[in-house]
Coordinates of N, CA and C in Angstrom, one line a residue:
X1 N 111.8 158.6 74.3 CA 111.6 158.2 75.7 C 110.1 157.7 75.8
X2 N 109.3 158.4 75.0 CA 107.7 158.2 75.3 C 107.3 156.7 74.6
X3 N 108.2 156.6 73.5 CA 108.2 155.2 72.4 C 108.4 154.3 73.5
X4 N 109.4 154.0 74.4 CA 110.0 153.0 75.2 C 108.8 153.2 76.1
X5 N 108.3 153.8 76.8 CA 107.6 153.9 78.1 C 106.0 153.3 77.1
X6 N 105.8 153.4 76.4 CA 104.2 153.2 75.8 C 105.0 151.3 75.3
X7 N 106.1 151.2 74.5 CA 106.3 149.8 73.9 C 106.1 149.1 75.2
X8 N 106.9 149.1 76.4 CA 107.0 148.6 77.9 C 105.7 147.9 78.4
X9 N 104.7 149.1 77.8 CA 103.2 149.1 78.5 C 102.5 148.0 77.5
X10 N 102.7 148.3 76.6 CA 102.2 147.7 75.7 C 102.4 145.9 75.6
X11 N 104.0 145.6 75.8 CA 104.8 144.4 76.5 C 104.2 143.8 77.7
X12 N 103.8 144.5 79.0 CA 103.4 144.3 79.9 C 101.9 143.9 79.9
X13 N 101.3 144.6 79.1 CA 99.9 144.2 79.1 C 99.5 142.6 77.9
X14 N 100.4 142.9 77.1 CA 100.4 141.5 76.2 C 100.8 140.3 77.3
X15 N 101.9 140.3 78.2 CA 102.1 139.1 78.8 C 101.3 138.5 80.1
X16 N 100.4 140.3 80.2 CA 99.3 139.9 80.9 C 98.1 139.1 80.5
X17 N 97.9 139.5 79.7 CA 96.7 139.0 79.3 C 97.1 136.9 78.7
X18 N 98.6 137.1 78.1 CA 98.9 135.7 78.4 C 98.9 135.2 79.2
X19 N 99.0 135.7 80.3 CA 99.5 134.9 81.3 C 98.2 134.3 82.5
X20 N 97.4 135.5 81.9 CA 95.2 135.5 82.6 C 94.8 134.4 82.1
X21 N 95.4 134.1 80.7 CA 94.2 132.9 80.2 C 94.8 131.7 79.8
X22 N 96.0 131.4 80.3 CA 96.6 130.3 81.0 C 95.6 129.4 81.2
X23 N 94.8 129.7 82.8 CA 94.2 129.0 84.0 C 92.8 129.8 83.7
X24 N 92.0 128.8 83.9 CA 90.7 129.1 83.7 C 90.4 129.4 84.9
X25 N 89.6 130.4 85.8 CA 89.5 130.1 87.5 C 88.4 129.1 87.8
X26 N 87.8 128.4 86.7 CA 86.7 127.6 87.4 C 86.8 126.5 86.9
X27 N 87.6 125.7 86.5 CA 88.8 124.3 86.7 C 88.8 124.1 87.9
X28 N 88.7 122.7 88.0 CA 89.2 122.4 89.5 C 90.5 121.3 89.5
X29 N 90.8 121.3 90.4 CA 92.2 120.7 90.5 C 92.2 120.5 92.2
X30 N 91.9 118.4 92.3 CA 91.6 118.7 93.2 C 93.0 117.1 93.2
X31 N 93.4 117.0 94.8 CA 94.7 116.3 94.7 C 94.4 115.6 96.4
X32 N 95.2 113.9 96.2 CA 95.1 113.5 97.4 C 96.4 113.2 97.9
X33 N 97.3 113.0 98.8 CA 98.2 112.6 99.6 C 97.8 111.2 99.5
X34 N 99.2 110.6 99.3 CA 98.5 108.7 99.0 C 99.9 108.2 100.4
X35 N 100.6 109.0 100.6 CA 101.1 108.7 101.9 C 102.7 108.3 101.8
X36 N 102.9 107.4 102.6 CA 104.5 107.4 102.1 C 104.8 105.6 101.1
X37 N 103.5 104.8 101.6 CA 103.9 104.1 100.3 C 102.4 103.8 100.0
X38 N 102.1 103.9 98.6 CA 100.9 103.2 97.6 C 100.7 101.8 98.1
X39 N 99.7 101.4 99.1 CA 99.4 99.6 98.8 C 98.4 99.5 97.8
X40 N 98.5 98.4 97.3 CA 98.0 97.7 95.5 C 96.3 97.7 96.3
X41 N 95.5 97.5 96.9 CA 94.2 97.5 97.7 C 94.0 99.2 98.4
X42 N 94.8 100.0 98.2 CA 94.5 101.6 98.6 C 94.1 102.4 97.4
X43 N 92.5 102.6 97.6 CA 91.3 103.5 96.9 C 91.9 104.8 97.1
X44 N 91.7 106.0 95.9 CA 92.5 107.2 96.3 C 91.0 107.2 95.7
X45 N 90.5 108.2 96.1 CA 88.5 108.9 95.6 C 88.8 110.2 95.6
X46 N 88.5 110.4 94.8 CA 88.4 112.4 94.7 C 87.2 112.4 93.8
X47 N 86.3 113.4 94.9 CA 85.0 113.7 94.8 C 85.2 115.4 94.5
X48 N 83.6 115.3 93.7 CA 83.9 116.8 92.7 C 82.4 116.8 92.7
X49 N 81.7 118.1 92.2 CA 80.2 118.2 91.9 C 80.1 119.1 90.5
X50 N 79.3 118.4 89.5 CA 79.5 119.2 88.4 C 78.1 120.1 88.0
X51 N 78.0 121.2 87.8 CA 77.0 122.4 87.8 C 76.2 122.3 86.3
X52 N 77.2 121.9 85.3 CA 77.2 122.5 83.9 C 77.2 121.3 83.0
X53 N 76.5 120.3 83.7 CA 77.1 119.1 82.6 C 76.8 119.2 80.8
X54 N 76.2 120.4 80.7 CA 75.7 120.8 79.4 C 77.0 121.3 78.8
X55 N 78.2 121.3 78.9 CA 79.5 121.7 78.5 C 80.4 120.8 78.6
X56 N 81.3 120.7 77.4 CA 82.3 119.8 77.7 C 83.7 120.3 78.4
X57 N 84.2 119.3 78.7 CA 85.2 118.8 80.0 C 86.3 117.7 79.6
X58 N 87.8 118.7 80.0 CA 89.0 118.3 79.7 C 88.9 117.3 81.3
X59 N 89.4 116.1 81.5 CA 89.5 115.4 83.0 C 91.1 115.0 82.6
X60 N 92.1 115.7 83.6 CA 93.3 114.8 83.4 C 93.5 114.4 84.7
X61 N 94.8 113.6 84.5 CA 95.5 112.6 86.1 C 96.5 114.0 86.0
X62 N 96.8 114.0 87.3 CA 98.1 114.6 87.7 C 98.7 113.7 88.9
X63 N 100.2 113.4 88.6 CA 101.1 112.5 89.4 C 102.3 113.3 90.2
X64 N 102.4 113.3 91.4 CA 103.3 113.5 91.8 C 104.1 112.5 92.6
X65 N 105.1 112.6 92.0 CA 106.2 111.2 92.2 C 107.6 111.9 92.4
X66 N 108.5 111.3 93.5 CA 109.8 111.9 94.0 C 110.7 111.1 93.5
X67 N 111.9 111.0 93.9 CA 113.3 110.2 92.9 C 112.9 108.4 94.3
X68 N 112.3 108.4 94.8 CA 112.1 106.8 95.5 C 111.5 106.0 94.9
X69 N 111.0 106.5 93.6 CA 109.9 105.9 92.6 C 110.9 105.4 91.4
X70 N 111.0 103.9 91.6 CA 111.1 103.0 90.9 C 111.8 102.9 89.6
X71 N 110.0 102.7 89.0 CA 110.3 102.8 87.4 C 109.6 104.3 87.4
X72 N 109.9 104.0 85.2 CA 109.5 105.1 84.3 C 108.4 105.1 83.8
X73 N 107.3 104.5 84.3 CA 106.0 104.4 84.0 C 105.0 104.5 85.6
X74 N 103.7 104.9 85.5 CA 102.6 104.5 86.3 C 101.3 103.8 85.6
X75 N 101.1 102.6 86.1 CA 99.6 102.2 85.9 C 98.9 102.3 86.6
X76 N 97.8 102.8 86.4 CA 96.5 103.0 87.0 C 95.3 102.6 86.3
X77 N 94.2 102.1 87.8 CA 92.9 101.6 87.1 C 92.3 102.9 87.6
X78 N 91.7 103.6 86.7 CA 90.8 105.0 87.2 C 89.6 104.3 87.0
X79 N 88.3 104.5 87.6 CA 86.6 104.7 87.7 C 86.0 105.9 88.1
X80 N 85.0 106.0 86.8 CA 84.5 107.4 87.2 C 83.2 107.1 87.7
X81 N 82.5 107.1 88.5 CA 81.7 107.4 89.7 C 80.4 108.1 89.8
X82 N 79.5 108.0 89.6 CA 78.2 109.2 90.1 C 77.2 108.6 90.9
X83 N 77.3 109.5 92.2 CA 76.5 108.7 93.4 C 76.7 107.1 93.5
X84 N 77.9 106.8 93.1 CA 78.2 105.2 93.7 C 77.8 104.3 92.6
X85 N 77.6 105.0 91.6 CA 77.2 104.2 90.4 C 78.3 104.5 89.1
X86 N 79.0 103.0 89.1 CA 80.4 103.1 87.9 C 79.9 103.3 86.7
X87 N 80.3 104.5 86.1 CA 79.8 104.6 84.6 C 81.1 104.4 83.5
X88 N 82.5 104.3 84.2 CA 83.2 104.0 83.2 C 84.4 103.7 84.1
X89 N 85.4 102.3 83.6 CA 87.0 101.7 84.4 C 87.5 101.8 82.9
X90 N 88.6 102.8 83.5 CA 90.1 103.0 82.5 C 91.3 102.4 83.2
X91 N 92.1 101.4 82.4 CA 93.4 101.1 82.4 C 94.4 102.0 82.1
X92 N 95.2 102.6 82.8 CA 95.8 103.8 82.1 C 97.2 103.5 82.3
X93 N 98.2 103.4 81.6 CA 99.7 104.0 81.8 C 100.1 105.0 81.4
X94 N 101.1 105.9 81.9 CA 101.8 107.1 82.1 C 102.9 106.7 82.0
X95 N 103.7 107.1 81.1 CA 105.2 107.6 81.2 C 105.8 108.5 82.1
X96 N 106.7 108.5 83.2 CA 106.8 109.3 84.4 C 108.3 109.9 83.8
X97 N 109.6 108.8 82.9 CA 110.7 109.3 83.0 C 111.4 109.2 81.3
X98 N 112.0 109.7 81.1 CA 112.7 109.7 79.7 C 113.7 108.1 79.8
X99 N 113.9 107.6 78.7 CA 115.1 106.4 78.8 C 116.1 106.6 79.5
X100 N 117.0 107.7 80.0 CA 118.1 107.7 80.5 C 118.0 108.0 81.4
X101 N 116.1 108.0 82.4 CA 115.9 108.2 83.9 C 115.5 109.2 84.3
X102 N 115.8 110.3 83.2 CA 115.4 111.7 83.5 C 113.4 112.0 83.5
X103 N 113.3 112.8 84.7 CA 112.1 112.0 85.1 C 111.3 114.1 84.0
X104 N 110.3 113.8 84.0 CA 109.5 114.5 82.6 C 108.6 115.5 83.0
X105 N 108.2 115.1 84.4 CA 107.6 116.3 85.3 C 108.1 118.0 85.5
X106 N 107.9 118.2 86.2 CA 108.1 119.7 86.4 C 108.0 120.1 88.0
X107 N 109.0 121.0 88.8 CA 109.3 121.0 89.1 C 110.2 121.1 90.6
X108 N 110.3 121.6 91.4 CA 112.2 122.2 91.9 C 112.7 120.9 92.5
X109 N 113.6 120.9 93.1 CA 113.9 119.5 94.0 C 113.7 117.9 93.9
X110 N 113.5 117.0 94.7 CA 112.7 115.9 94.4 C 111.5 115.8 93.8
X111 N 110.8 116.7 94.2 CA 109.6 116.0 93.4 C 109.0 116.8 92.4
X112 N 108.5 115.8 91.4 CA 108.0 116.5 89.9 C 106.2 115.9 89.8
X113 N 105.9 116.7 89.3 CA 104.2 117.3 88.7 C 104.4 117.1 87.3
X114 N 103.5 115.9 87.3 CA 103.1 115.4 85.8 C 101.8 115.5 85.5
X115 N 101.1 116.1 84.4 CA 99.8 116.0 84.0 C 99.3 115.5 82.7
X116 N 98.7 113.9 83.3 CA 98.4 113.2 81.8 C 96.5 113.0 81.3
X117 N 96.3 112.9 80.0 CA 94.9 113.1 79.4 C 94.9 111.7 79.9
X118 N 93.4 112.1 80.1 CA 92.5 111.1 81.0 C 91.1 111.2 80.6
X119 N 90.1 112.0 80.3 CA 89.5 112.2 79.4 C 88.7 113.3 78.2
X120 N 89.0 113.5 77.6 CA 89.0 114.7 76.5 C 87.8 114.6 76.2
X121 N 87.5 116.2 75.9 CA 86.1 116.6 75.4 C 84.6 115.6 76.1
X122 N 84.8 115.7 77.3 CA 84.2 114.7 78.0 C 82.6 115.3 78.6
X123 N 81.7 114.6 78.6 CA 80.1 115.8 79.0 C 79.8 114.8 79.8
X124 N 79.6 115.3 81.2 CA 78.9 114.6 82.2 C 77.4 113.8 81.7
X125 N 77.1 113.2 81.8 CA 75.5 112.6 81.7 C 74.7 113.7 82.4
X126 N 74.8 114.0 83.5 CA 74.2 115.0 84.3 C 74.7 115.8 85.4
X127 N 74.0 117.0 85.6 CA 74.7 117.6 86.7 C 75.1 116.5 88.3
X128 N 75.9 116.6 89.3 CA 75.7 116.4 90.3 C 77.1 116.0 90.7
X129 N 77.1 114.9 91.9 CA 77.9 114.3 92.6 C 79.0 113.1 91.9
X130 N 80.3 113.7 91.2 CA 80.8 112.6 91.0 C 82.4 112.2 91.4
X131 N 82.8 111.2 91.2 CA 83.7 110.8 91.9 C 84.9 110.0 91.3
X132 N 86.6 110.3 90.9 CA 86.8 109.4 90.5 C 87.9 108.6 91.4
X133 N 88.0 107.4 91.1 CA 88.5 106.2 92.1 C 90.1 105.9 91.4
X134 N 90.6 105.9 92.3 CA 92.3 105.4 91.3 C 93.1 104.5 92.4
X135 N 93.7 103.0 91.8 CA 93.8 102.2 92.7 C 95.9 102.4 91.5
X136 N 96.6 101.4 92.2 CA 97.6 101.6 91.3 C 97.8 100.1 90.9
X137 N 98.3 100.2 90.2 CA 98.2 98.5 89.3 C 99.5 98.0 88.8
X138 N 100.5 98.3 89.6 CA 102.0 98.1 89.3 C 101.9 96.6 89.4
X139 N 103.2 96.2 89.8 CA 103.6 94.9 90.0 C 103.3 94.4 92.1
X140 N 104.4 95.7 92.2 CA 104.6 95.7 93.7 C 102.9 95.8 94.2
X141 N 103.3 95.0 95.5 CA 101.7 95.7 96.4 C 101.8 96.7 97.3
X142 N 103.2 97.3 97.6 CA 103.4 98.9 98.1 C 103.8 99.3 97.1
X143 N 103.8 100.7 96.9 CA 104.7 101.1 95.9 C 104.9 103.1 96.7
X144 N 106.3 102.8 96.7 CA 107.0 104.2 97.1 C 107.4 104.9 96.1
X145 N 107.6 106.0 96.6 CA 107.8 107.4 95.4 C 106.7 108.3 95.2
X146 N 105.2 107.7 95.4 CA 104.1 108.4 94.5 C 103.5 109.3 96.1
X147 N 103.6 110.4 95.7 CA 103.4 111.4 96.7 C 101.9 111.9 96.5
X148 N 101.3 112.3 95.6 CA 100.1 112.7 95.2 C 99.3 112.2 94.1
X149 N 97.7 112.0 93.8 CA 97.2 111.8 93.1 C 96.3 112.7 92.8
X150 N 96.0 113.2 91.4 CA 94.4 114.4 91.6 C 93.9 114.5 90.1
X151 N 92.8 114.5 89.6 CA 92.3 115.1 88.4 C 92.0 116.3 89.1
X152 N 92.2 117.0 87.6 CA 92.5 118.3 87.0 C 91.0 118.2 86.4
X153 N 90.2 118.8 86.3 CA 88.7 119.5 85.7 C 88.4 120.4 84.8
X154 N 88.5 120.6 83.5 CA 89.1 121.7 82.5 C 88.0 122.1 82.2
X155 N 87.3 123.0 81.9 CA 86.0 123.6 81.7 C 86.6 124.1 80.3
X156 N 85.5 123.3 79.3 CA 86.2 123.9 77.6 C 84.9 124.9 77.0
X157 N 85.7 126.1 76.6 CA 84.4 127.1 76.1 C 83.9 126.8 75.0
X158 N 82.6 126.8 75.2 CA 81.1 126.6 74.7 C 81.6 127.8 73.1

């Protein structure tokens, strides 16, 4: 009985500790509402301040898109920003759905949470104010389905 009650403990604390260092708590994850349809001329800006630019930095897109969305791809022009000053324009496509439509995100209901690399092992120039800009670059000049836009901020240990 004492084996089961100490293995239990022992199970429990292992999937704690997996489950602690998942999520870094000082990541940011910040997200905008782009509304009920994307126009091709609508700036999505997500502003962030960086403390530590002496450290490198995971930056991804995260997409959230409902079953009103189209196709199986998103393009995006991303710019990354500091104080109003463009230090870098990415062309980016995302794969949103498998060939047979099945969409690749994650989860419950209509809408699915996609998170795609955007820039890896990335070091700010310097601490401060920056900002990144994401316009969409489809065909269409609305585009429906796309419910949210946001980078993800990955703090990578030193």
């Amino acid at each position: 009985m004492k084996v089961m009650v100490m293995l239990r403990s022992i199970v429990v604390f292992i999937l704690f500790l997996s489950l602690s260092s998942c999520q870094n708590e000082n990541d940011k994850i910040l997200m905008k509402d782009v509304g009920e349809q994307w126009k091709k001329n609508d700036v999505q800006t997500l502003d962030f301040k960086i403390d530590d630019a002496q450290n490198q930095k995971n930056m991804m897109i995260v997409v959230r898109n409902n079953n009103d969305y189209p196709y199986s791809n998103l393009r995006l022009i991303a710019s990354l920003e500091q104080n109003k000053k463009k230090i870098s324009t990415d062309t980016l496509n995302f794969v949103l759905a498998k060939p047979n439509g099945e969409w690749i995100g994650t989860g419950f209901g209509d809408t699915k949470e996609i998170t795609f690399q955007y820039k890896l092992n990335y070091k700010f120039p310097q601490n401060g104010n920056y900002s990144v800009k994401v316009v969409q670059a489809m065909r269409n000049n609305s585009l429906k389905g796309i419910e949210d836009i946001g980078i993800k901020i990955q703090n990578l240990k030193p």
